[in-house]
PDB file of C-alpha atoms in Angstrom:
ATOM      1  CA  MET Q 192     120.354 -63.430  40.888  1.00 95.00           C
ATOM      2  CA  LYS Q 193     121.633 -63.187  37.324  1.00 97.00           C
ATOM      3  CA  ILE Q 194     123.792 -66.135  36.295  1.00 97.00           C
ATOM      4  CA  GLY Q 195     125.883 -65.706  33.131  1.00 97.00           C
ATOM      5  CA  TYR Q 196     126.749 -68.296  30.516  1.00 96.00           C
ATOM      6  CA  ALA Q 197     129.153 -67.851  27.607  1.00 94.00           C
ATOM      7  CA  ARG Q 198     130.304 -70.312  24.963  1.00 90.00           C
ATOM      8  CA  VAL Q 199     132.750 -70.344  22.086  1.00 87.00           C
ATOM      9  CA  SER Q 200     133.439 -73.204  19.697  1.00 80.00           C
ATOM     10  CA  THR Q 201     137.240 -73.095  19.736  1.00 75.00           C
ATOM     11  CA  ALA Q 202     140.015 -71.823  21.961  1.00 69.00           C
ATOM     12  CA  ARG Q 203     141.001 -69.450  19.146  1.00 68.00           C
ATOM     13  CA  GLN Q 204     137.788 -67.568  19.875  1.00 65.00           C
ATOM     14  CA  GLY Q 205     139.130 -66.556  23.284  1.00 60.00           C
ATOM     15  CA  GLU Q 206     138.608 -62.867  22.585  1.00 66.00           C
ATOM     16  CA  SER Q 207     134.958 -63.598  21.874  1.00 87.00           C
ATOM     17  CA  LEU Q 208     134.709 -65.350  25.248  1.00 90.00           C
ATOM     18  CA  LYS Q 209     136.198 -62.258  26.898  1.00 90.00           C
ATOM     19  CA  THR Q 210     133.713 -60.044  25.036  1.00 93.00           C
ATOM     20  CA  GLN Q 211     130.810 -62.234  26.142  1.00 94.00           C
ATOM     21  CA  ARG Q 212     132.009 -62.122  29.756  1.00 95.00           C
ATOM     22  CA  GLU Q 213     132.191 -58.315  29.653  1.00 96.00           C
ATOM     23  CA  ALA Q 214     128.658 -58.128  28.228  1.00 96.00           C
ATOM     24  CA  LEU Q 215     127.373 -60.477  30.948  1.00 97.00           C
ATOM     25  CA  LEU Q 216     129.011 -58.372  33.658  1.00 97.00           C
ATOM     26  CA  ALA Q 217     127.516 -55.199  32.148  1.00 97.00           C
ATOM     27  CA  ALA Q 218     124.094 -56.922  32.230  1.00 97.00           C
ATOM     28  CA  GLY Q 219     124.432 -57.346  35.992  1.00 97.00           C
ATOM     29  CA  CYS Q 220     125.553 -60.969  36.267  1.00 97.00           C
ATOM     30  CA  ASP Q 221     127.323 -61.993  39.450  1.00 95.00           C
ATOM     31  CA  PRO Q 222     131.069 -62.119  38.553  1.00 96.00           C
ATOM     32  CA  GLN Q 223     131.443 -65.282  40.663  1.00 96.00           C
ATOM     33  CA  HIS Q 224     128.697 -66.990  38.673  1.00 97.00           C
ATOM     34  CA  ILE Q 225     129.615 -66.561  35.034  1.00 97.00           C
ATOM     35  CA  TYR Q 226     130.161 -69.958  33.479  1.00 96.00           C
ATOM     36  CA  ALA Q 227     131.977 -70.459  30.173  1.00 94.00           C
ATOM     37  CA  ASP Q 228     132.527 -73.409  27.844  1.00 91.00           C
ATOM     38  CA  THR Q 229     134.967 -73.695  24.967  1.00 88.00           C
ATOM     39  CA  ILE Q 230     133.195 -76.415  23.053  1.00 81.00           C
ATOM     40  CA  SER Q 231     131.388 -76.797  19.761  1.00 72.00           C
ATOM     41  CA  GLY Q 232     127.693 -75.987  19.773  1.00 62.00           C
ATOM     42  CA  SER Q 233     127.123 -79.378  18.166  1.00 66.00           C
ATOM     43  CA  LYS Q 234     128.335 -81.240  21.278  1.00 64.00           C
ATOM     44  CA  TRP Q 235     125.786 -82.526  23.790  1.00 72.00           C
ATOM     45  CA  SER Q 236     128.005 -82.123  26.801  1.00 81.00           C
ATOM     46  CA  ARG Q 237     128.563 -78.587  28.032  1.00 87.00           C
ATOM     47  CA  PRO Q 238     129.878 -78.980  31.588  1.00 93.00           C
ATOM     48  CA  GLU Q 239     129.834 -75.289  32.512  1.00 94.00           C
ATOM     49  CA  LEU Q 240     126.233 -74.847  31.331  1.00 93.00           C
ATOM     50  CA  THR Q 241     125.321 -77.855  33.458  1.00 93.00           C
ATOM     51  CA  LYS Q 242     127.026 -76.231  36.482  1.00 96.00           C
ATOM     52  CA  ALA Q 243     125.173 -72.966  35.854  1.00 96.00           C
ATOM     53  CA  LEU Q 244     121.811 -74.732  35.617  1.00 94.00           C
ATOM     54  CA  GLU Q 245     122.511 -76.754  38.779  1.00 95.00           C
ATOM     55  CA  PHE Q 246     123.459 -73.603  40.690  1.00 96.00           C
ATOM     56  CA  MET Q 247     120.297 -71.690  39.751  1.00 96.00           C
ATOM     57  CA  ARG Q 248     117.433 -71.256  42.226  1.00 96.00           C
ATOM     58  CA  PRO Q 249     113.793 -70.101  41.745  1.00 96.00           C
ATOM     59  CA  GLY Q 250     113.713 -66.445  40.753  1.00 96.00           C
ATOM     60  CA  ASP Q 251     117.181 -66.556  39.127  1.00 97.00           C
ATOM     61  CA  THR Q 252     117.818 -65.576  35.517  1.00 97.00           C
ATOM     62  CA  LEU Q 253     120.279 -67.246  33.143  1.00 97.00           C
ATOM     63  CA  VAL Q 254     121.801 -64.550  30.922  1.00 97.00           C
ATOM     64  CA  VAL Q 255     123.335 -65.350  27.529  1.00 95.00           C
ATOM     65  CA  THR Q 256     124.678 -62.977  24.901  1.00 93.00           C
ATOM     66  CA  ARG Q 257     122.890 -64.777  22.045  1.00 88.00           C
ATOM     67  CA  LEU Q 258     120.373 -67.605  21.923  1.00 82.00           C
ATOM     68  CA  ASP Q 259     122.690 -69.869  19.917  1.00 80.00           C
ATOM     69  CA  ARG Q 260     124.978 -69.991  22.983  1.00 84.00           C
ATOM     70  CA  LEU Q 261     122.218 -71.829  24.865  1.00 82.00           C
ATOM     71  CA  GLY Q 262     121.648 -74.976  22.819  1.00 76.00           C
ATOM     72  CA  ARG Q 263     122.865 -77.191  19.985  1.00 69.00           C
ATOM     73  CA  ASN Q 264     119.557 -76.854  18.217  1.00 72.00           C
ATOM     74  CA  MET Q 265     116.094 -75.424  18.625  1.00 70.00           C
ATOM     75  CA  ARG Q 266     114.742 -78.381  20.568  1.00 74.00           C
ATOM     76  CA  GLU Q 267     117.552 -78.319  23.120  1.00 79.00           C
ATOM     77  CA  ALA Q 268     117.339 -74.553  23.647  1.00 80.00           C
ATOM     78  CA  VAL Q 269     113.536 -74.638  23.914  1.00 80.00           C
ATOM     79  CA  ASN Q 270     113.730 -77.567  26.361  1.00 81.00           C
ATOM     80  CA  THR Q 271     116.289 -75.696  28.482  1.00 86.00           C
ATOM     81  CA  ILE Q 272     114.087 -72.590  28.508  1.00 87.00           C
ATOM     82  CA  ALA Q 273     110.969 -74.673  29.325  1.00 84.00           C
ATOM     83  CA  ASP Q 274     112.781 -76.574  32.086  1.00 88.00           C
ATOM     84  CA  LEU Q 275     113.922 -73.318  33.670  1.00 91.00           C
ATOM     85  CA  GLY Q 276     110.416 -71.860  33.349  1.00 89.00           C
ATOM     86  CA  GLN Q 277     108.935 -74.841  35.211  1.00 90.00           C
ATOM     87  CA  ARG Q 278     111.465 -74.222  37.974  1.00 93.00           C
ATOM     88  CA  ASP Q 279     110.445 -70.512  38.162  1.00 95.00           C
ATOM     89  CA  MET Q 280     113.648 -69.340  36.442  1.00 95.00           C
ATOM     90  CA  ASN Q 281     114.066 -67.105  33.406  1.00 95.00           C
ATOM     91  CA  VAL Q 282     116.404 -66.769  30.453  1.00 94.00           C
ATOM     92  CA  LYS Q 283     117.551 -63.389  29.256  1.00 95.00           C
ATOM     93  CA  CYS Q 284     119.226 -62.899  25.894  1.00 92.00           C
ATOM     94  CA  LEU Q 285     121.244 -59.721  25.338  1.00 94.00           C
ATOM     95  CA  ASP Q 286     121.288 -59.645  21.521  1.00 90.00           C
ATOM     96  CA  PRO Q 287     118.535 -59.229  20.611  1.00 86.00           C
ATOM     97  CA  GLU Q 288     117.199 -58.161  23.973  1.00 91.00           C
ATOM     98  CA  LEU Q 289     114.707 -60.843  24.995  1.00 89.00           C
ATOM     99  CA  ASP Q 290     113.533 -62.126  28.357  1.00 92.00           C
ATOM    100  CA  THR Q 291     111.372 -65.199  28.990  1.00 91.00           C
ATOM    101  CA  ALA Q 292     109.773 -63.336  31.871  1.00 90.00           C
ATOM    102  CA  ARG Q 293     107.810 -61.477  29.139  1.00 90.00           C
ATOM    103  CA  PRO Q 294     105.279 -63.702  27.280  1.00 86.00           C
ATOM    104  CA  GLN Q 295     105.719 -61.867  23.958  1.00 89.00           C
ATOM    105  CA  ASP Q 296     109.468 -62.516  24.098  1.00 88.00           C
ATOM    106  CA  ARG Q 297     108.902 -66.268  24.484  1.00 81.00           C
ATOM    107  CA  VAL Q 298     107.172 -66.299  21.073  1.00 86.00           C
ATOM    108  CA  VAL Q 299     110.030 -64.349  19.468  1.00 85.00           C
ATOM    109  CA  ILE Q 300     112.599 -66.687  21.034  1.00 79.00           C
ATOM    110  CA  ASN Q 301     110.881 -69.751  19.555  1.00 77.00           C
ATOM    111  CA  ILE Q 302     110.809 -68.148  16.090  1.00 84.00           C
ATOM    112  CA  MET Q 303     114.469 -67.116  16.302  1.00 77.00           C
ATOM    113  CA  LEU Q 304     115.567 -70.559  17.445  1.00 73.00           C
ATOM    114  CA  SER Q 305     113.643 -72.130  14.556  1.00 79.00           C
ATOM    115  CA  LEU Q 306     115.403 -69.829  12.095  1.00 82.00           C
ATOM    116  CA  ALA Q 307     118.825 -70.518  13.649  1.00 74.00           C
ATOM    117  CA  GLU Q 308     118.306 -74.272  13.357  1.00 77.00           C
ATOM    118  CA  TRP Q 309     117.147 -73.892   9.746  1.00 86.00           C
ATOM    119  CA  GLU Q 310     120.226 -71.791   8.943  1.00 84.00           C
ATOM    120  CA  ARG Q 311     122.520 -74.426  10.489  1.00 81.00           C
ATOM    121  CA  GLU Q 312     120.843 -77.160   8.431  1.00 88.00           C
ATOM    122  CA  LEU Q 313     121.271 -75.070   5.264  1.00 92.00           C
ATOM    123  CA  VAL Q 314     124.994 -74.614   5.967  1.00 89.00           C
ATOM    124  CA  ILE Q 315     125.416 -78.373   6.469  1.00 90.00           C
ATOM    125  CA  ALA Q 316     123.499 -79.117   3.252  1.00 94.00           C
ATOM    126  CA  ARG Q 317     125.545 -76.560   1.254  1.00 93.00           C
ATOM    127  CA  THR Q 318     128.785 -78.016   2.591  1.00 90.00           C
ATOM    128  CA  LYS Q 319     127.751 -81.548   1.586  1.00 92.00           C
ATOM    129  CA  GLU Q 320     126.723 -80.316  -1.868  1.00 92.00           C
ATOM    130  CA  GLY Q 321     130.056 -78.517  -2.304  1.00 89.00           C
ATOM    131  CA  VAL Q 322     132.062 -81.597  -1.331  1.00 87.00           C
ATOM    132  CA  ALA Q 323     129.988 -83.793  -3.670  1.00 89.00           C
ATOM    133  CA  HIS Q 324     130.459 -81.304  -6.525  1.00 89.00           C
ATOM    134  CA  ALA Q 325     134.223 -81.177  -5.942  1.00 86.00           C
ATOM    135  CA  ARG Q 326     134.435 -84.985  -5.941  1.00 86.00           C
ATOM    136  CA  ALA Q 327     132.386 -85.160  -9.153  1.00 89.00           C
ATOM    137  CA  GLU Q 328     134.988 -82.872 -10.766  1.00 89.00           C
ATOM    138  CA  GLY Q 329     137.788 -85.092  -9.493  1.00 84.00           C
ATOM    139  CA  ARG Q 330     138.901 -82.780  -6.704  1.00 82.00           C
ATOM    140  CA  VAL Q 331     139.442 -84.180  -3.244  1.00 75.00           C
ATOM    141  CA  ALA Q 332     138.778 -82.302  -0.041  1.00 72.00           C
ATOM    142  CA  GLY Q 333     141.721 -81.751   2.238  1.00 75.00           C
ATOM    143  CA  PRO Q 334     145.235 -80.413   1.891  1.00 79.00           C
ATOM    144  CA  LYS Q 335     147.009 -80.302  -1.453  1.00 82.00           C
ATOM    145  CA  PRO Q 336     149.434 -83.191  -2.116  1.00 84.00           C
ATOM    146  CA  LYS Q 337     152.997 -82.440  -0.990  1.00 89.00           C
ATOM    147  CA  LEU Q 338     154.447 -84.250  -3.990  1.00 90.00           C
ATOM    148  CA  THR Q 339     153.494 -84.062  -7.647  1.00 90.00           C
ATOM    149  CA  PRO Q 340     152.952 -87.348  -9.503  1.00 89.00           C
ATOM    150  CA  GLU Q 341     156.411 -86.916 -11.100  1.00 92.00           C
ATOM    151  CA  GLN Q 342     158.010 -86.383  -7.683  1.00 92.00           C
ATOM    152  CA  VAL Q 343     156.237 -89.488  -6.355  1.00 92.00           C
ATOM    153  CA  ARG Q 344     157.748 -91.476  -9.242  1.00 92.00           C
ATOM    154  CA  LEU Q 345     161.224 -90.113  -8.398  1.00 93.00           C
ATOM    155  CA  VAL Q 346     160.759 -90.843  -4.679  1.00 92.00           C
ATOM    156  CA  ARG Q 347     159.798 -94.454  -5.447  1.00 92.00           C
ATOM    157  CA  LYS Q 348     162.749 -94.829  -7.801  1.00 92.00           C
ATOM    158  CA  ALA Q 349     165.214 -93.408  -5.214  1.00 93.00           C
ATOM    159  CA  VAL Q 350     163.962 -95.681  -2.408  1.00 92.00           C
ATOM    160  CA  ALA Q 351     163.918 -98.710  -4.731  1.00 91.00           C
ATOM    161  CA  GLY Q 352     167.520 -97.829  -5.643  1.00 93.00           C
ATOM    162  CA  GLY Q 353     168.541 -98.166  -2.004  1.00 93.00           C
ATOM    163  CA  GLU Q 354     168.479 -94.550  -0.844  1.00 93.00           C
ATOM    164  CA  ALA Q 355     167.333 -94.075   2.766  1.00 94.00           C
ATOM    165  CA  VAL Q 356     163.803 -92.753   3.302  1.00 93.00           C
ATOM    166  CA  ALA Q 357     165.120 -89.943   5.525  1.00 94.00           C
ATOM    167  CA  SER Q 358     167.556 -88.847   2.817  1.00 94.00           C
ATOM    168  CA  VAL Q 359     164.834 -88.892   0.145  1.00 93.00           C
ATOM    169  CA  ALA Q 360     162.533 -86.900   2.416  1.00 94.00           C
ATOM    170  CA  ARG Q 361     165.225 -84.248   2.978  1.00 94.00           C
ATOM    171  CA  SER Q 362     165.971 -83.913  -0.725  1.00 93.00           C
ATOM    172  CA  PHE Q 363     162.264 -83.346  -1.527  1.00 93.00           C
ATOM    173  CA  LYS Q 364     161.779 -81.146   1.572  1.00 93.00           C
ATOM    174  CA  VAL Q 365     158.951 -83.319   2.926  1.00 94.00           C
ATOM    175  CA  SER Q 366     158.523 -85.481   5.997  1.00 93.00           C
ATOM    176  CA  ARG Q 367     159.448 -89.165   6.088  1.00 93.00           C
ATOM    177  CA  GLN Q 368     155.732 -89.909   6.561  1.00 93.00           C
ATOM    178  CA  THR Q 369     154.992 -88.226   3.200  1.00 92.00           C
ATOM    179  CA  VAL Q 370     157.562 -90.514   1.565  1.00 92.00           C
ATOM    180  CA  TYR Q 371     156.035 -93.567   3.274  1.00 92.00           C
ATOM    181  CA  ARG Q 372     152.562 -92.539   2.062  1.00 89.00           C
ATOM    182  CA  ALA Q 373     153.889 -92.233  -1.506  1.00 88.00           C
ATOM    183  CA  LEU Q 374     155.360 -95.736  -1.208  1.00 88.00           C
ATOM    184  CA  GLU Q 375     152.100 -97.137   0.269  1.00 86.00           C
ATOM    185  CA  LYS Q 376     150.076 -95.824  -2.692  1.00 77.00           C
ATOM    186  CA  GLU Q 377     152.359 -97.803  -4.983  1.00 63.00           C
ATOM    187  CA  ALA Q 378     151.693-100.981  -2.996  1.00 61.00           C
ATOM    188  CA  SER Q 379     147.894-100.513  -3.129  1.00 55.00           C
TER     189      SER Q 379
END
């Protein structure tokens, strides 16, 4: 039996989940046994993958659209594939078309997983470098301040003069919490 597994990182990728499901059905997966998680690939816990693996029996094949759907990193994906192999179960990847039932495909899968993990590590390193560079230039990651330094000065002056925080917030078209944060920075 072919068991399908799909995963997306966020709920906003729902269309991608639908696309994966359609591809798994086209590959011959049992419609009653397509499992799907909406969870980051960096998370250890993937409850639907666990259900799929627990349901599988010797001779079954776990079908995924891409190898990166299978594990957080190379080690986890390789361990999952090895565990299934020891239980006389296979993994089939649709893009690129690979099947652990074929020895030559097992070699390709290991190479691809190594490259995927390396790419993920490069993205993380580049992100850290970018944040460090921005900080070195005095820029801070995150949303832009709602109030300019001059507006912060005026907010503080208005509240110190007895004006209500809610009234000050309305006049600057910001939330009360933004006004409170401006006041807290003064106290620090």
